[in-house]
Amino acid sequence: MKFPKSDGTPLIRTDFASDKAWARVVEAASAASPEGFRANLHIFDDRCFEKVDTATLAEAASVAGDHALLIIADSSTMNNADMPLLCVDIVSLGGEFRVVPEHLWGVENNVSLANMDFSEFAAAVDRDGIFRGFND
């Protein structure tokens, strides 16, 4: 699989069961934080990614070498009211965690700019494996 070039962090749709659910995910993931920050995303809504496994996507993205992480909207994202997106570390292949859309901007901005490491967010997930922000 050849991974497409993009300026933003890839948000890839792998579940095509509901266009309505996908529209909600894109809207939530693209929304600005209360402070006005946004995730810099490139949305990939292409059936060539349908049901492609995480490892294959991560490997293809790492070969392309353009990004520090990959965001995946899979069936778990689409079928959960919280819409937890899968974040995949493509610098050190193998790391992953989920993030609610309202905190995606913080993960994407900080990891992409190397302000924070992927592992710092992964270490702050709740007992469900979802990053919902840092508890002060």
mmCIF file of C-alpha atoms in Angstrom:
data_model
loop_
_atom_site.group_PDB
_atom_site.id
_atom_site.type_symbol
_atom_site.label_atom_id
_atom_site.label_comp_id
_atom_site.label_asym_id
_atom_site.label_seq_id
_atom_site.Cartn_x
_atom_site.Cartn_y
_atom_site.Cartn_z
ATOM 1 C CA MET A 1 0.000 0.000 0.000
ATOM 2 C CA LYS A 2 1.372 3.400 -0.971
ATOM 3 C CA PHE A 3 0.474 6.026 1.582
ATOM 4 C CA PRO A 4 -0.780 9.338 0.157
ATOM 5 C CA LYS A 5 1.163 12.552 0.764
ATOM 6 C CA SER A 6 -0.523 15.177 2.921
ATOM 7 C CA ASP A 7 0.223 18.439 4.707
ATOM 8 C CA GLY A 8 -1.830 17.577 7.775
ATOM 9 C CA THR A 9 -1.809 14.592 10.099
ATOM 10 C CA PRO A 10 -3.801 11.848 8.382
ATOM 11 C CA LEU A 11 -7.254 11.079 9.773
ATOM 12 C CA ILE A 12 -8.179 7.882 7.967
ATOM 13 C CA ARG A 13 -11.617 6.361 7.798
ATOM 14 C CA THR A 14 -11.501 2.553 7.861
ATOM 15 C CA ASP A 15 -15.172 1.910 8.711
ATOM 16 C CA PHE A 16 -17.758 2.732 6.056
ATOM 17 C CA ALA A 17 -20.909 1.429 7.743
ATOM 18 C CA SER A 18 -22.382 4.883 8.420
ATOM 19 C CA ASP A 19 -21.787 8.149 6.584
ATOM 20 C CA LYS A 20 -23.749 9.902 9.337
ATOM 21 C CA ALA A 21 -21.374 8.617 12.051
ATOM 22 C CA TRP A 22 -18.379 9.609 9.922
ATOM 23 C CA ALA A 23 -19.731 13.147 9.475
ATOM 24 C CA ARG A 24 -20.073 13.470 13.285
ATOM 25 C CA VAL A 25 -16.504 12.247 13.772
ATOM 26 C CA VAL A 26 -15.055 14.671 11.211
ATOM 27 C CA GLU A 27 -17.001 17.587 12.693
ATOM 28 C CA ALA A 28 -15.875 16.773 16.244
ATOM 29 C CA ALA A 29 -12.239 16.097 15.278
ATOM 30 C CA SER A 30 -12.030 19.328 13.262
ATOM 31 C CA ALA A 31 -13.613 21.571 15.885
ATOM 32 C CA ALA A 32 -11.593 24.262 17.635
ATOM 33 C CA SER A 33 -10.768 24.026 21.321
ATOM 34 C CA PRO A 34 -12.175 26.726 23.630
ATOM 35 C CA GLU A 35 -8.815 28.498 23.177
ATOM 36 C CA GLY A 36 -9.089 28.307 19.369
ATOM 37 C CA PHE A 37 -6.608 25.483 18.715
ATOM 38 C CA ARG A 38 -7.351 22.870 16.055
ATOM 39 C CA ALA A 39 -5.801 19.604 14.988
ATOM 40 C CA ASN A 40 -4.004 19.985 11.656
ATOM 41 C CA LEU A 41 -5.703 17.121 9.848
ATOM 42 C CA HIS A 42 -5.840 15.775 6.337
ATOM 43 C CA ILE A 43 -9.070 13.801 6.038
ATOM 44 C CA PHE A 44 -8.890 10.549 4.059
ATOM 45 C CA ASP A 45 -12.349 9.232 3.180
ATOM 46 C CA ASP A 46 -11.412 6.620 0.605
ATOM 47 C CA ARG A 47 -12.688 3.055 0.408
ATOM 48 C CA CYS A 48 -9.163 1.847 -0.389
ATOM 49 C CA PHE A 49 -8.635 2.098 3.408
ATOM 50 C CA GLU A 50 -11.774 0.113 4.295
ATOM 51 C CA LYS A 51 -10.986 -2.436 7.014
ATOM 52 C CA VAL A 52 -7.232 -2.043 6.505
ATOM 53 C CA ASP A 53 -5.541 -3.081 9.735
ATOM 54 C CA THR A 54 -3.647 -0.648 11.921
ATOM 55 C CA ALA A 55 -0.253 -2.275 11.426
ATOM 56 C CA THR A 56 -0.508 -2.015 7.625
ATOM 57 C CA LEU A 57 -1.515 1.650 7.813
ATOM 58 C CA ALA A 58 1.244 2.476 10.315
ATOM 59 C CA GLU A 59 3.895 0.752 8.229
ATOM 60 C CA ALA A 60 2.791 2.543 5.048
ATOM 61 C CA ALA A 61 2.714 5.898 6.860
ATOM 62 C CA SER A 62 6.154 5.339 8.384
ATOM 63 C CA VAL A 63 7.643 4.564 4.964
ATOM 64 C CA ALA A 64 6.161 7.814 3.622
ATOM 65 C CA GLY A 65 7.947 9.535 6.523
ATOM 66 C CA ASP A 66 5.837 12.688 6.576
ATOM 67 C CA HIS A 67 4.179 12.468 9.987
ATOM 68 C CA ALA A 68 4.726 11.562 13.620
ATOM 69 C CA LEU A 69 1.322 10.005 14.123
ATOM 70 C CA LEU A 70 -1.698 8.630 12.362
ATOM 71 C CA ILE A 71 -5.330 9.020 13.443
ATOM 72 C CA ILE A 72 -7.790 6.253 12.542
ATOM 73 C CA ALA A 73 -11.587 6.331 12.634
ATOM 74 C CA ASP A 74 -12.457 2.640 12.881
ATOM 75 C CA SER A 75 -15.569 0.738 13.941
ATOM 76 C CA SER A 76 -14.793 1.436 17.623
ATOM 77 C CA THR A 77 -14.789 5.152 16.832
ATOM 78 C CA MET A 78 -17.985 5.046 14.821
ATOM 79 C CA ASN A 79 -19.951 2.887 17.256
ATOM 80 C CA ASN A 80 -19.109 4.665 20.516
ATOM 81 C CA ALA A 81 -20.919 7.813 21.660
ATOM 82 C CA ASP A 82 -17.553 9.320 22.736
ATOM 83 C CA MET A 83 -16.078 8.664 19.248
ATOM 84 C CA PRO A 84 -12.603 7.674 20.541
ATOM 85 C CA LEU A 85 -10.172 7.968 17.656
ATOM 86 C CA LEU A 86 -7.204 5.623 17.451
ATOM 87 C CA CYS A 87 -3.836 7.423 17.610
ATOM 88 C CA VAL A 88 -0.930 5.405 16.241
ATOM 89 C CA ASP A 89 2.740 6.224 16.762
ATOM 90 C CA ILE A 90 4.461 5.917 13.395
ATOM 91 C CA VAL A 91 7.872 7.062 14.605
ATOM 92 C CA SER A 92 8.272 4.174 17.062
ATOM 93 C CA LEU A 93 5.934 1.674 15.467
ATOM 94 C CA GLY A 94 3.640 -0.159 17.844
ATOM 95 C CA GLY A 95 2.364 2.515 20.200
ATOM 96 C CA GLU A 96 -1.302 3.381 20.169
ATOM 97 C CA PHE A 97 -4.078 4.777 22.338
ATOM 98 C CA ARG A 98 -7.495 6.322 21.828
ATOM 99 C CA VAL A 99 -8.411 9.979 22.226
ATOM 100 C CA VAL A 100 -11.770 11.730 22.412
ATOM 101 C CA PRO A 101 -12.149 14.283 19.604
ATOM 102 C CA GLU A 102 -12.185 17.316 21.915
ATOM 103 C CA HIS A 103 -8.599 16.499 22.984
ATOM 104 C CA LEU A 104 -7.295 15.448 19.573
ATOM 105 C CA TRP A 105 -5.938 18.931 18.866
ATOM 106 C CA GLY A 106 -3.610 18.734 21.895
ATOM 107 C CA VAL A 107 -2.247 15.356 20.901
ATOM 108 C CA GLU A 108 -1.861 16.222 17.234
ATOM 109 C CA ASN A 109 -0.335 19.675 17.768
ATOM 110 C CA ASN A 110 2.137 18.635 20.460
ATOM 111 C CA VAL A 111 3.291 15.344 18.942
ATOM 112 C CA SER A 112 3.584 16.806 15.422
ATOM 113 C CA LEU A 113 5.663 19.740 16.669
ATOM 114 C CA ALA A 114 7.708 17.511 19.022
ATOM 115 C CA ASN A 115 6.631 19.595 22.020
ATOM 116 C CA MET A 116 5.626 16.356 23.744
ATOM 117 C CA ASP A 117 6.241 12.688 23.082
ATOM 118 C CA PHE A 118 3.558 10.252 22.014
ATOM 119 C CA SER A 119 4.347 8.246 25.139
ATOM 120 C CA GLU A 120 3.354 11.159 27.423
ATOM 121 C CA PHE A 121 -0.197 11.040 26.075
ATOM 122 C CA ALA A 122 -0.276 7.241 26.035
ATOM 123 C CA ALA A 123 0.706 7.226 29.727
ATOM 124 C CA ALA A 124 -2.227 9.517 30.587
ATOM 125 C CA VAL A 125 -5.097 7.386 29.278
ATOM 126 C CA ASP A 126 -7.955 6.411 31.572
ATOM 127 C CA ARG A 127 -8.765 2.837 32.557
ATOM 128 C CA ASP A 128 -10.590 2.406 29.219
ATOM 129 C CA GLY A 129 -7.415 3.289 27.316
ATOM 130 C CA ILE A 130 -8.791 6.662 26.202
ATOM 131 C CA PHE A 131 -7.008 10.004 26.560
ATOM 132 C CA ARG A 132 -9.525 12.541 27.865
ATOM 133 C CA GLY A 133 -7.053 15.274 28.812
ATOM 134 C CA PHE A 134 -4.526 15.631 31.579
ATOM 135 C CA ASN A 135 -5.841 15.613 35.122
ATOM 136 C CA ASP A 136 -4.351 18.565 36.969
#
